[in-house]
Coordinates of C-alpha atoms and ligand atoms in Angstrom, one line a residue:
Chain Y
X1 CA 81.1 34.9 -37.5
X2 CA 78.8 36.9 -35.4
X3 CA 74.7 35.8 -35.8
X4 CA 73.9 39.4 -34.9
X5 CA 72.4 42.4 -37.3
X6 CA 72.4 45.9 -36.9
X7 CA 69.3 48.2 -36.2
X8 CA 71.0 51.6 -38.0
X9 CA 67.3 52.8 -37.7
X10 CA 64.4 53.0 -36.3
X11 CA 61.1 55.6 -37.1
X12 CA 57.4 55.9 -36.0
X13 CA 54.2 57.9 -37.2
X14 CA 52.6 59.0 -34.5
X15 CA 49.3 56.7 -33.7
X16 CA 46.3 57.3 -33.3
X17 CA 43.3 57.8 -35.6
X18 CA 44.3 60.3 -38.2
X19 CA 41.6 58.9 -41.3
X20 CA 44.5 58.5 -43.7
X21 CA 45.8 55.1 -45.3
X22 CA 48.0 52.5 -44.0
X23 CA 50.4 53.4 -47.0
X24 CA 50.9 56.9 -45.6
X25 CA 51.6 56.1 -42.1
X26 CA 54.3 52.9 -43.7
X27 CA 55.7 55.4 -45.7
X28 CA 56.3 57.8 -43.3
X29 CA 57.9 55.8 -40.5
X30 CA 60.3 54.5 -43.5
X31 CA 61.4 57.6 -44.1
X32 CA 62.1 58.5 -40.5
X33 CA 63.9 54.9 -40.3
X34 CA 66.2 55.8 -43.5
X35 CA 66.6 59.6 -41.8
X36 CA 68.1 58.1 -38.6
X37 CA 70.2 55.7 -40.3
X38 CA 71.3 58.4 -42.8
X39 CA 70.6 55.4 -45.4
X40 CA 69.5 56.6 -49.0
X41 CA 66.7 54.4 -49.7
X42 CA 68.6 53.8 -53.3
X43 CA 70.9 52.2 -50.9
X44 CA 68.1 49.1 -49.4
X45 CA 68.4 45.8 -51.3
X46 CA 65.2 44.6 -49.5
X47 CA 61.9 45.9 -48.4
X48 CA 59.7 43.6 -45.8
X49 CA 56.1 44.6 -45.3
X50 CA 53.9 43.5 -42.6
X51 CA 50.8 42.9 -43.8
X52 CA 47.4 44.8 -42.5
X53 CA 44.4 42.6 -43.2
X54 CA 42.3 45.4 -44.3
X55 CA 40.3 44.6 -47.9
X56 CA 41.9 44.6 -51.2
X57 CA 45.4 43.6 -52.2
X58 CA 47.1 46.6 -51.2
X59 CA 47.3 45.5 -47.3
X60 CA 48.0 42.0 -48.4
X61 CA 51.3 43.4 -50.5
X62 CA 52.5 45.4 -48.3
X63 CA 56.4 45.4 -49.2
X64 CA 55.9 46.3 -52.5
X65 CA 53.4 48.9 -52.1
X66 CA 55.8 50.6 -49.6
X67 CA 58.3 49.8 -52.2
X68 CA 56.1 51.9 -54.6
X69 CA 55.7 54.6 -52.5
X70 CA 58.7 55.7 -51.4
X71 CA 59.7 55.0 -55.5
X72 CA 60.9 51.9 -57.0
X73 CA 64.0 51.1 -57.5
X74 CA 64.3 47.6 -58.0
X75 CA 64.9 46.0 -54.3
X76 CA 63.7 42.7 -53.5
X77 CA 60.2 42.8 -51.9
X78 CA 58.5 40.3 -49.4
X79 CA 55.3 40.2 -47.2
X80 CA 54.7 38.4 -44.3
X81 CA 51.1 37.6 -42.3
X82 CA 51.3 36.8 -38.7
X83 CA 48.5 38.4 -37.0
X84 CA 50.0 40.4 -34.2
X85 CA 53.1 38.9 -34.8
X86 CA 53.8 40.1 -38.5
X87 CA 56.3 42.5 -37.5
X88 CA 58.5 40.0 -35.6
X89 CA 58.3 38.0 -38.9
X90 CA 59.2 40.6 -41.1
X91 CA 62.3 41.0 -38.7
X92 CA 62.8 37.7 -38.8
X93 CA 62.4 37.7 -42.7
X94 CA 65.0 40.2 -43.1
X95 CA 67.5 39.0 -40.1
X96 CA 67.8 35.9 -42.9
X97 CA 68.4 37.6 -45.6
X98 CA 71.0 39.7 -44.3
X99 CA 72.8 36.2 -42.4
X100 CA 72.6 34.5 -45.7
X101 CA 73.9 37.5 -47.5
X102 CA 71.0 38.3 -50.3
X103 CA 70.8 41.7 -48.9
X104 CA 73.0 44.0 -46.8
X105 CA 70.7 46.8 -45.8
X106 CA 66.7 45.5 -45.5
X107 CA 63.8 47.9 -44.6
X108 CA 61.1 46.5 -42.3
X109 CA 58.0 48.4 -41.9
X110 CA 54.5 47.9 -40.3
X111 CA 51.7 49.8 -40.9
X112 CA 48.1 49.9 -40.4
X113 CA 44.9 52.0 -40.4
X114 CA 42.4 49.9 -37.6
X115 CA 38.4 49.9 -37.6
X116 CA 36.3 51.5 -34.7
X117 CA 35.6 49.6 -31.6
X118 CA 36.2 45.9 -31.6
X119 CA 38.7 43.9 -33.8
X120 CA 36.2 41.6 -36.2
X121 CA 37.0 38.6 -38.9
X122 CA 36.4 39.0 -42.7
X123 CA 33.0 39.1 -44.1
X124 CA 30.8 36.3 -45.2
X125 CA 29.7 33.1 -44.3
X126 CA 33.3 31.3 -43.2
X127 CA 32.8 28.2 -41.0
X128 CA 36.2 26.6 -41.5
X129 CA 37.3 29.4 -40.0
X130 CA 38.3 29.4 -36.3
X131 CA 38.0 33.4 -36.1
X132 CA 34.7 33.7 -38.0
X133 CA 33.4 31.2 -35.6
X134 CA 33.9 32.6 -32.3
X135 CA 32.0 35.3 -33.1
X136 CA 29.3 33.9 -35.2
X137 CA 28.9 31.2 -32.3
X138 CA 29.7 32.8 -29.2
X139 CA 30.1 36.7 -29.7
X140 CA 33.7 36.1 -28.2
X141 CA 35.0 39.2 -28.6
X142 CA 39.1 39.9 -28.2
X143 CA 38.6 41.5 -24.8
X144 CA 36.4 38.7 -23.7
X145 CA 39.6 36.1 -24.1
X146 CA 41.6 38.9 -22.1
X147 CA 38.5 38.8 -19.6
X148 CA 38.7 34.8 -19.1
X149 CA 42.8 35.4 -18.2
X150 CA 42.1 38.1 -16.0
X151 CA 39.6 36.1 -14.0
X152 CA 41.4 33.3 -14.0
X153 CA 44.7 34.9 -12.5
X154 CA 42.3 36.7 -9.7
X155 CA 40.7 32.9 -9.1
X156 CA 44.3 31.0 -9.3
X157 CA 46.7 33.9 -8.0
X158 CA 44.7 35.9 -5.8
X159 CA 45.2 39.0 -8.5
X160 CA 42.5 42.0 -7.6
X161 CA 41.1 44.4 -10.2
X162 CA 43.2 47.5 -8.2
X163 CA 46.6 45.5 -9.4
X164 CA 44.9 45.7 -13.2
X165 CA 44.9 49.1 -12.3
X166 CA 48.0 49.8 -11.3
X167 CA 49.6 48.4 -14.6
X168 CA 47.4 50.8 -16.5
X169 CA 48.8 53.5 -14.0
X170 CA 52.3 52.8 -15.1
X171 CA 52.0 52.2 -18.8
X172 CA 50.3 55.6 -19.0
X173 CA 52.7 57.4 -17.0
X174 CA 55.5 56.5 -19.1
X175 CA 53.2 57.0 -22.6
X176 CA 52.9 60.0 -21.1
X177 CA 56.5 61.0 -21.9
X178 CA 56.5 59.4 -25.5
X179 CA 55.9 61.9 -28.3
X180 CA 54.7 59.4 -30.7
X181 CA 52.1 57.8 -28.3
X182 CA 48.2 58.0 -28.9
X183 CA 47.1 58.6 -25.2
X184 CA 49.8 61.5 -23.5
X185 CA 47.8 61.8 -20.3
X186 CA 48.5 60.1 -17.0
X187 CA 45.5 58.1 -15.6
X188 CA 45.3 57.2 -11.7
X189 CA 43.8 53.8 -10.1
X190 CA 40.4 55.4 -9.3
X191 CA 39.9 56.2 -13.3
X192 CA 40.9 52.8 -14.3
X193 CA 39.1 51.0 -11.5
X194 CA 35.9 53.6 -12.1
X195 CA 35.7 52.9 -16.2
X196 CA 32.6 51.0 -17.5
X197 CA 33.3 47.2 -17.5
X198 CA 33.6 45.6 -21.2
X199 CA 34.2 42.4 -20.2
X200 CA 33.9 41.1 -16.3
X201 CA 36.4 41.7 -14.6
X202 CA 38.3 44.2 -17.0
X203 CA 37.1 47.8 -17.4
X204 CA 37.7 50.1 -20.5
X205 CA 41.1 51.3 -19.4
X206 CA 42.0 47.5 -18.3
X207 CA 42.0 47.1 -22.6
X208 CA 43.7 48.5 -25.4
X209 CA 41.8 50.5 -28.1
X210 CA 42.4 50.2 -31.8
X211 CA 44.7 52.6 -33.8
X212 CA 46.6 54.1 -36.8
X213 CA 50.0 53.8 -36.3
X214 CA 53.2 52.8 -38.2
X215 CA 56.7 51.3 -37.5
X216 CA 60.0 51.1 -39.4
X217 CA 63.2 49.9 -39.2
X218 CA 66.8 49.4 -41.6
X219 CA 68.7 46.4 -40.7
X220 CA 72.0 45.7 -41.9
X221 CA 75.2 43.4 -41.4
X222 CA 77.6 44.2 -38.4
X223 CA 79.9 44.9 -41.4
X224 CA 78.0 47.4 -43.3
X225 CA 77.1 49.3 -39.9
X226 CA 81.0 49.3 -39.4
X227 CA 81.1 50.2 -43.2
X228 CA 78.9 52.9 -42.8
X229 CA 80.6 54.5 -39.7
X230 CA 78.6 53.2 -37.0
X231 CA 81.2 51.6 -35.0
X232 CA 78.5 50.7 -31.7
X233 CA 75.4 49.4 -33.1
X234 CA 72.4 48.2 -31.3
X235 CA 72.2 44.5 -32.7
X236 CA 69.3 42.1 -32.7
X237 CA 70.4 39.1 -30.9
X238 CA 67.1 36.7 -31.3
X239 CA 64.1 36.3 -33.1
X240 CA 61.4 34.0 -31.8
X241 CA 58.9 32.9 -34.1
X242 CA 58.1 29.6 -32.3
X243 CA 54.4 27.8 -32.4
X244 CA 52.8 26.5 -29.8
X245 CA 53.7 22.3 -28.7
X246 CA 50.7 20.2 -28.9
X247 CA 48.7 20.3 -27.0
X248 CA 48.1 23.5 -26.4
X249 CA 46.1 23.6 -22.7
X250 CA 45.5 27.4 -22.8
X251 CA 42.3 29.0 -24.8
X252 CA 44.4 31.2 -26.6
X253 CA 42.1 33.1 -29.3
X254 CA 40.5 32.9 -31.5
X255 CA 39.7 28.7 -30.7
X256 CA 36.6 27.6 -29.1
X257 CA 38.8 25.3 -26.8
X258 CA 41.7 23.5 -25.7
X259 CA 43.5 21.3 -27.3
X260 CA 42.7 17.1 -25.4
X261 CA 45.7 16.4 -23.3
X262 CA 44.4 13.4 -22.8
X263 CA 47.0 11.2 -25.2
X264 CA 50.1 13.5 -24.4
X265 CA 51.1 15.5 -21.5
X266 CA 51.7 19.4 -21.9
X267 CA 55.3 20.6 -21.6
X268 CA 56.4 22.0 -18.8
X269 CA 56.1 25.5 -20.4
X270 CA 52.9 27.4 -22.0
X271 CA 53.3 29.0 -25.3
X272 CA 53.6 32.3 -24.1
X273 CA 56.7 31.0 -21.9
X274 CA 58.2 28.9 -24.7
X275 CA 58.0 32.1 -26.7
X276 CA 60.5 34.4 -24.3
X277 CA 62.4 30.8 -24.0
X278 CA 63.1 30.1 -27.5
X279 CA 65.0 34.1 -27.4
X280 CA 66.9 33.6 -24.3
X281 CA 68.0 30.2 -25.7
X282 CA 69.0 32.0 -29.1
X283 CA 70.7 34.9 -27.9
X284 CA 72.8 33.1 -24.8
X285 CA 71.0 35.3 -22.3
X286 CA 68.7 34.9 -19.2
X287 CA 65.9 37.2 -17.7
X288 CA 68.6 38.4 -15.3
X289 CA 70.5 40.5 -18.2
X290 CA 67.4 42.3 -18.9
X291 CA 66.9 45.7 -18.5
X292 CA 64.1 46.3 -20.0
X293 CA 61.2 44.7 -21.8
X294 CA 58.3 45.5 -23.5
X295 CA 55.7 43.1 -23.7
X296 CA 51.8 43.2 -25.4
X297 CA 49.7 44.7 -22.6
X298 CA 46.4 44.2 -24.7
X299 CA 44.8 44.5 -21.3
X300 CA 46.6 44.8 -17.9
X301 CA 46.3 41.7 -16.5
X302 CA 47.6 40.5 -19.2
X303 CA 50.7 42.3 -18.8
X304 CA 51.3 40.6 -15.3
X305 CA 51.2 37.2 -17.3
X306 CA 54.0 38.1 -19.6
X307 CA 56.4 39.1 -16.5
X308 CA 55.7 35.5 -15.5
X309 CA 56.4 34.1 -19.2
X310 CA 59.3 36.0 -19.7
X311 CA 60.8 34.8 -16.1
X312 CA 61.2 37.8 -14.0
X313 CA 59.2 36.5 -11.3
X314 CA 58.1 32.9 -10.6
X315 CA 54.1 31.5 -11.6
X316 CA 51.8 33.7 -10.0
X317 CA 53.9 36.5 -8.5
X318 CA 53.4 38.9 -11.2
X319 CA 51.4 41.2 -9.6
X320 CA 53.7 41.2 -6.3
X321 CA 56.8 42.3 -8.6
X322 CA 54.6 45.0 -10.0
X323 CA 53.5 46.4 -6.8
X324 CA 57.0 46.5 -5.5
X325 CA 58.1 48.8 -8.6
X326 CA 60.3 46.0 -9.9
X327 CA 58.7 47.1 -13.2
X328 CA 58.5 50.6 -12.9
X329 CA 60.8 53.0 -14.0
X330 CA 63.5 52.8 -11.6
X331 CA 62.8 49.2 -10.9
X332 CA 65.4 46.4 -11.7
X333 CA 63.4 45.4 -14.6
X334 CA 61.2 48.5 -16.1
X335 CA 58.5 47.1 -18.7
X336 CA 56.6 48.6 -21.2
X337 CA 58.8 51.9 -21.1
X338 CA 57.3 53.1 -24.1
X339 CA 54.0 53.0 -22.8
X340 CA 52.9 49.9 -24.1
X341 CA 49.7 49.3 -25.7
X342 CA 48.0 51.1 -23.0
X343 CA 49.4 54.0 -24.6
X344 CA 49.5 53.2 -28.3
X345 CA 46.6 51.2 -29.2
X346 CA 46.8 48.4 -31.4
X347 CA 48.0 48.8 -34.9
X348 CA 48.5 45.0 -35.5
X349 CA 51.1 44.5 -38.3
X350 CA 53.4 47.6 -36.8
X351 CA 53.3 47.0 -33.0
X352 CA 56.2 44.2 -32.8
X353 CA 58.5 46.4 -35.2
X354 CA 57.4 49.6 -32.8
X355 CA 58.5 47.3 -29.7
X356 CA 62.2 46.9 -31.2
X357 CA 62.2 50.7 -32.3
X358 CA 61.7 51.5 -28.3
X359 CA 64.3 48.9 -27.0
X360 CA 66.5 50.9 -30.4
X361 CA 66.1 54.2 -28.4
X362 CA 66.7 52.5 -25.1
X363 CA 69.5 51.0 -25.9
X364 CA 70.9 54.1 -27.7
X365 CA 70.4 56.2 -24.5
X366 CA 68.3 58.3 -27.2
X367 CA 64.8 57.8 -25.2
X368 CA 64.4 61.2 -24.0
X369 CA 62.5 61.9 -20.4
X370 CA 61.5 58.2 -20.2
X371 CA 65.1 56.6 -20.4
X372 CA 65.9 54.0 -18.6
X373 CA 69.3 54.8 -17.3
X374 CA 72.7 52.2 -18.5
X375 CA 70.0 50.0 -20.7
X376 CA 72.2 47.4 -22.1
X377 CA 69.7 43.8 -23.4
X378 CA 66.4 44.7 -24.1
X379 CA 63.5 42.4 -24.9
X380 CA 60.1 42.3 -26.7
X381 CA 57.5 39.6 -26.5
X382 CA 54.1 39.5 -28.1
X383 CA 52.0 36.4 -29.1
X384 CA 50.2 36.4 -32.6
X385 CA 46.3 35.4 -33.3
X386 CA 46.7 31.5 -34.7
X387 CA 49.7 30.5 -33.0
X388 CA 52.3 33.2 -33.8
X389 CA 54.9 33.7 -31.5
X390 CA 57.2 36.6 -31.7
X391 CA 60.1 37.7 -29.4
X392 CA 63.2 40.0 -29.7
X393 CA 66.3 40.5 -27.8
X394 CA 68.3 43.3 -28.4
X395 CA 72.3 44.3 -27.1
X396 CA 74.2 46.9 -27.0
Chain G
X1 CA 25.9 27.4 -39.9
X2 CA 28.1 24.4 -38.3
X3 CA 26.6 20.8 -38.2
X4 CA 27.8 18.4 -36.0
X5 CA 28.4 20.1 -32.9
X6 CA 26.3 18.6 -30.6
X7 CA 22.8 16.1 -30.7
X8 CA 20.0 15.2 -28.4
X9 CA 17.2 16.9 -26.1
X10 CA 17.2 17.5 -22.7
X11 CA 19.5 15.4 -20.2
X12 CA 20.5 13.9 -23.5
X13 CA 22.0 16.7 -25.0
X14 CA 25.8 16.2 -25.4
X15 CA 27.9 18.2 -27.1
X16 CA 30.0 16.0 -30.0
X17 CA 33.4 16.0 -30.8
X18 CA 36.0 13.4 -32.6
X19 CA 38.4 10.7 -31.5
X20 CA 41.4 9.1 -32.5
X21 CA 41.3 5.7 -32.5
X22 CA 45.0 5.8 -32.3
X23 CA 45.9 8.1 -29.6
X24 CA 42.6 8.5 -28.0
X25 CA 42.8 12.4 -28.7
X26 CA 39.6 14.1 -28.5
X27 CA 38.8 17.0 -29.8
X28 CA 36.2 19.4 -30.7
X29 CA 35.0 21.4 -32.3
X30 CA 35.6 18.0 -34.4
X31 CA 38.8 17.5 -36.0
X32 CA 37.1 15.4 -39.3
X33 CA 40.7 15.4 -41.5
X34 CA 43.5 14.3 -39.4
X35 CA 44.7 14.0 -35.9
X36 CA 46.5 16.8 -34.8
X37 CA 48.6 15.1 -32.4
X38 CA 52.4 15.4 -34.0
X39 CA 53.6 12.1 -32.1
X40 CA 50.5 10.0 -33.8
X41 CA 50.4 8.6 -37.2
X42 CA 46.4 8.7 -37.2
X43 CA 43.6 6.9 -38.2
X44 CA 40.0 7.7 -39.1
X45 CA 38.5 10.2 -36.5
X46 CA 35.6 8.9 -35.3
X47 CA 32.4 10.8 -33.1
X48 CA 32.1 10.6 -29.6
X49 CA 29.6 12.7 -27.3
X50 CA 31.4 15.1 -24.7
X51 CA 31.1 14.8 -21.0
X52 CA 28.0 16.5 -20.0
X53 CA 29.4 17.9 -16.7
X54 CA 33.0 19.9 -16.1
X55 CA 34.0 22.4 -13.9
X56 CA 34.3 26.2 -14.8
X57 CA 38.1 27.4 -15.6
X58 CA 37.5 30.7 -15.9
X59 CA 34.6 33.3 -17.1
X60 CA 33.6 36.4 -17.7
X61 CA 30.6 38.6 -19.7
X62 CA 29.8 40.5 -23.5
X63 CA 29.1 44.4 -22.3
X64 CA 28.8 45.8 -25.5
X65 CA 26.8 44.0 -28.5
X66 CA 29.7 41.8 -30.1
X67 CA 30.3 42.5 -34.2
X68 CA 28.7 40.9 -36.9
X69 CA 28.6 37.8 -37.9
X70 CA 27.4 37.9 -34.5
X71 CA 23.4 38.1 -34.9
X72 CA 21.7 40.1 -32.7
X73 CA 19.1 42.7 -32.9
X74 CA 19.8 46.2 -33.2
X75 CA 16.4 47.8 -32.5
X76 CA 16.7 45.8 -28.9
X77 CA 18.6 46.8 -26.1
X78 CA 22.0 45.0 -25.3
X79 CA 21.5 42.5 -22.9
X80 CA 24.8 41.2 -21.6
X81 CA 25.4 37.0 -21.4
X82 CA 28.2 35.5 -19.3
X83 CA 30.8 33.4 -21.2
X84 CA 32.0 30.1 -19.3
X85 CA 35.2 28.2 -20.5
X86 CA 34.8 25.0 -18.7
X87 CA 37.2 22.6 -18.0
X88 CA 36.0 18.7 -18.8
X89 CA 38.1 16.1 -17.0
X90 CA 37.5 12.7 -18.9
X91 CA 38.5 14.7 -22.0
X92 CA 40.7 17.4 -20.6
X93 CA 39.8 19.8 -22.9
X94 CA 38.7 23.5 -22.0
X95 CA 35.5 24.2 -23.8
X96 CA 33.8 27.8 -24.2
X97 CA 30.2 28.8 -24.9
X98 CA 27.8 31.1 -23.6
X99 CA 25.8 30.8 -20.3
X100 CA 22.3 29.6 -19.9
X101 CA 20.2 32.7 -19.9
X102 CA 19.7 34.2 -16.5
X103 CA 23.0 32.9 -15.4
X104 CA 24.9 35.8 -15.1
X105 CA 28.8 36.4 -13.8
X106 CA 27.7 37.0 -10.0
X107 CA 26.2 33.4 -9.7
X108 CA 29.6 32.0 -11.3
X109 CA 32.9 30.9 -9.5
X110 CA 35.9 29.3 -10.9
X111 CA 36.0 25.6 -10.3
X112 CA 32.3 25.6 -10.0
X113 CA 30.3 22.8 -11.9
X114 CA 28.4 23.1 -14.8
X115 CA 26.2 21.2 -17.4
X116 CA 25.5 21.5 -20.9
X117 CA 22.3 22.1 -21.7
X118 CA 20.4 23.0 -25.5
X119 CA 19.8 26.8 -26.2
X120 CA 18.8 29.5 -28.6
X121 CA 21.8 31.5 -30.6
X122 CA 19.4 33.3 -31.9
X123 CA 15.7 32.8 -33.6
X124 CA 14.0 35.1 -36.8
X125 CA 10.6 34.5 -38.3
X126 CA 12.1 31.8 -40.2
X127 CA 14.8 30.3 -38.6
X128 CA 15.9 28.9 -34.9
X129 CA 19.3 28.7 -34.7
X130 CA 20.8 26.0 -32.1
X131 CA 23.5 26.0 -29.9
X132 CA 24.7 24.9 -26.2
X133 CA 25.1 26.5 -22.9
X134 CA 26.5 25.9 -19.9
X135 CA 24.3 26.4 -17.1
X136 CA 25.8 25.6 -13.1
X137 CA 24.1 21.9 -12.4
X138 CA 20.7 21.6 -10.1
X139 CA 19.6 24.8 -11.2
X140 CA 16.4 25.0 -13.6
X141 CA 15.9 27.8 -15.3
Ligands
LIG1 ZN1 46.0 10.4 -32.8

C-alpha cells in the first residue's frame, strides 16, 4: 500500500498588506484550492486550519472558522499551532487522516493578516515565557537572531555581506515572475548591499517583511485522485515534524541560550539538518533527486544555511554553490523558485502550505515564466519558533 | 521581572543558573522543575554561579527601537546596543545579553573574550531595573 497522498489542489491570495481579515484571505485561497482540484467543498470530509496567533478565538480556531466561511457542512474540523511551522502540521494532520482512512479528501489552509514592523509576543507581564522574555530582557528582536547567524557564518565560513546580497538578487528575480508575490520588482547587489542596516551585519533587504497572505491545499488518497480522474498526481512523499535532540547547541529563537552540552554530546547533525534528514529518510530519497527546494529565507544568509542542512553542498560551502548558480534557475538545484520569503513576506501559519503549493506547480510543469524545466522531487524546509520542525518532499 | 538570574557586585557579579546533581547539566536561565536532559532521571536542580569569562560566538546590534515589553523611552532618540552571544566553556552553554554600554559592534570579534559585568535595563523615577552585560575583559568603561 502506497504511504503517499495526493495534492489535487493548490491556491493562494495574493500577499501583501491588503487591511482585510485573516478569514478572507483563508477563504479565498480555499476556494482557489477546491477550483483547481474541481472538488465541491460538499465533497471535503476534513478541514485543517493553521492557526494565526492574532487576539481572540477566531485565529486560534482556525479550521472551523474557515469551515464557517466557506458554509458548514458538517466536515470534521482540526487546528494546529506550530509557529512557522503550522502549516507543515496541518499537512501532516491531514496526511494521517487520509492514511488511516477518517477522511478521503482533507482541506489545509493557512492564513494570516501580520502587524507592522517587527514580529512581537502577546501582551502582559509573561515571565515563564521564553518569547516574552527575549524581548523584555534583551530587546532580541527576530532579525537580531538572523543577525547573530549571519555574523557567525562570515566569522566561521568566510561568508561576505555581497553573497547576502546576491541571494536577495535571486529570490527577487524569480518573485519577480510570480503573480501572487508581494514584491514583483527585481533588486540588484548594490540596493541590497546599500539598504539601512537593521541588525549588523544584515541590511533591510537582507530580511523578510511581515505580510497578508493565505495558502490552501485539498489532499486526498492516491485512490480517490485516480477516482476522481486524475490518473498523475503530485503526491506528498514526507512530512517532517521532528524536534530538536537535546541538547540543542544552536541559539535558535526565541531562547536566551544554549542548551549545556556538558553531560551529553550533540549529535552529529543540528536541528535544522535533522529536519531535511528526517524527510529524505521518510520518503527513500537523497539531496541528489532534488530538483528543487524551497527553503525559509527569513534573511539571506539564512538561506545559505539551509542549502547546507538540506545537503546540497557540504558545511560551509553554501555561499560557493550559490555563487556558481547551482541554485539559480538553470542550476542543478534551483531554490526558492517562487521567490521565497524575500518575495512574499511572512504570513506565519500559511508560508509552509504556500511552499508545497509552489513545488505543486513545479511539479505539474504549471509554474508559468519561472518553471523549472523536467521538475520531478521537490522539497520544502522551514523551522518553527519553539522547536518546530517542518519539511516536505513532493514526487511526481 | 525575573529573580534569580544573577547575584553580586562588581568582580563578584556572576550570572546564576541550575545544576543537576545527576547529570551535571547546567542550565540557565534556571531550569527550577526538572532536568531537561531525556537520558537522566533527575534530581533536585540546584544553583550554581556561571563562569564569569567566555568567548564571543557570534554578535550583532538593535537599529530600530525593539517592541514592547521592551522599555525604552519614546521621547529619546534610538540609541543602538550591540547584542553578544557568548560561548562559556566550563558550562558549554551559549549565553546572550546585551553589551556593556559604549561597546559597540566595531570593537567586537567572534572568539573574542568577554566578562559579565552588572548593568542598567532600564531605570524610571521609581524603579532601577537590573540586568548583565557582556563587556570584552580589561576594558573599563
Ligand atoms: Zn540531569
Amino acid at each position: 500500500m502506497t504511504r503517499d497522498v495526493a495534492v489535487l489542489g493548490a491556491g493562494m491570495h495574493p500577499w501583501g498588506k491588503w487591511g482585510r481579515s485573516f478569514v478572507e484571505y483563508g477563504t479565498a485561497a480555499a476556494r482557489a484550492a477546491l477550483a483547481d482540484a474541481g472538488v465541491d467543498w460538499r465533497e471535503v470530509g476534513s478541514v485543517v486550519g493553521a492557526d494565526t496567533v492574532r487576539g481572540g478565538y477566531p485565529g486560534y480556531v482556525a479550521g472551523a472558522t474557515f469551515a464557517k466561511a466557506l458554509g458548514w457542512q458538517g466536515a470534521r474540523a482540526a487546528s494546529v499551532y506550530a509557529a512557522c511551522a503550522s502549516g507543515a502540521q496541518a499537512i501532516a494532520a491531514a496526511r494521517a487522516q487520509i492514511l488511516a482512512g477518517l477522511a478521503d479528501v482533507v482541506l489545509v489552509v493557512g492564513a494570516d493578516a501580520a502587524p507592522k514592523g517587527f514580529f512581537r509576543p502577546a501582551g502582559g507581564e509573561r515571565p515563564d515565557d521564553p518569547d516574552w522574555l527575549r524581548f523584555r530582557v534583551l530587546g532580541a528582536t527576530n532579525p537580531a537572531y538572523f543577525g547573530l547567524y549571519a555574523r557567525r557564518r562570515m566569522a566561521v565560513h568566510g561568508d561576505t555581506p555581497e553573497d547576502f546580497a546576491l541571494v536577495k538578487v535571486k529570490n527577487a528575480a524569480m518573485g519577480a515572475l510570480n503573480p501572487y508575490a508581494r514584491y514583483r520588482k527585481r533588486v540588484t547587489a548594490e540596493e541590497v548591499t546599500a539598504s539601512a542596516v537593521v541588525a549588523d551585519p544584515l541590511r533591510l533587504l537582507d530580511i523578510c517583511a511581515t505580510s497578508d497572505g493565505g495558502a490552501a491545499l485539498v489532499l486526498s488518497s492516491v485512490d480517490f485522485a485516480h477516482r476522481h480522474g486524475v490518473a498523475r498526481p503530485v503526491r506528498i512523499r514526507a512530512v517532517s515534524t521532528v524536534t530538536p535532540r537535546f541538547p540543542n547547541t544552536v541559539l535558535d529563537l526565541p531562547d536566551i541560550a544554549t542548551d549545556s552540552a556538558v553531560a551529553v554530546e550533540p549529535a552529529d547533525a543540528t536541528f535544522r539538518a535533522s529536519i531535511a534528514r528526517a524527510a529524505y529518510e521518510e520518503a527513500g530519497l537523497g539531496p541528489e533527486d532534488l530538483s528543487l527546494a524551497e527553503v525559509y529565507d527569513l534573511s539571506t544568509a539564512l538561506e545559505l544555511q539551509w542549502y547546507e542542512d538540506l545537503g546540497l553542498c557540504g558545511e560551509g560551502e553554501g555561499a560557493k554553490l550559490l555563487r556558481a548558480g547551482v541554485t539559480a534557475p538553470g542550476g542543478r538545484i534551483p531554490v526558492n523558485t517562487s521567490g521565497g520569503l524575500a518575495s512574499f513576506g511572512e504570513a506565519v501559519p500559511a508560508q509552509a502550505i504556500a511552499q508545497v503549493c509552489e513545488l505543486t506547480w513545479q511539479l505539474r510543469g504549471a509554474a508559468g515564466d519561472r518553471q523549472i524545466a523536467g521538475a520531478r522531487v521537490g522539497m520544502s524546509a522551514n523551522q518553527g519558533l519553539f522547536g518546530h520542525g517542518s519539511a516536505v518532499i513532493a514526487v511526481r | 521581572m525575573v529573580t534569580g538570574w544573577f547575584t553580586g557586585e562588581g568582580d563578584g557579579f556572576r550570572l546564576l543558573g541550575t545544576r543537576c546533581p545527576s547529570c551535571a547539566t547546567v542550565f540557565f536561565p534556571r531550569e527550577d522543575v526538572h532536568c531537561r536532559n531525556p537520558h537522566c532521571s533527575g534530581g533536585s536542580l540546584e544553583e550554581v554561579p556561571l563562569s564569569r569569562t567566555g568567548r564571543i560566538w557570534s554578535y550583532t546590534d538593535s537599529r530600530y527601537r525593539p517592541p514592547s515589553p521592551y522599555v525604552s523611552n519614546p521621547e529619546l532618540p534610538w540609541e543602538p546596543y550591540a547584542l553578544i552571544a557568548v560561548e562559556l566553556v566550563a558550562e558549554r552553554i551559549v549565553v546572550l545579553g546585551q553589551a556593556a554600554p559604549g561597546v559597540t559592534v566595531a570593537d567586537l570579534t567572534v572568539g573574542m573574550e568577554v566578562e559579565v559585568v552588572p548593568g542598567v535595563l532600564h531605570e524610571d523615577a521609581a524603579t532601577t531595573w537590573t540586568t548583565w552585560h557582556w563587556r570584552p575583559t580589561g576594558v573599563r568603561a
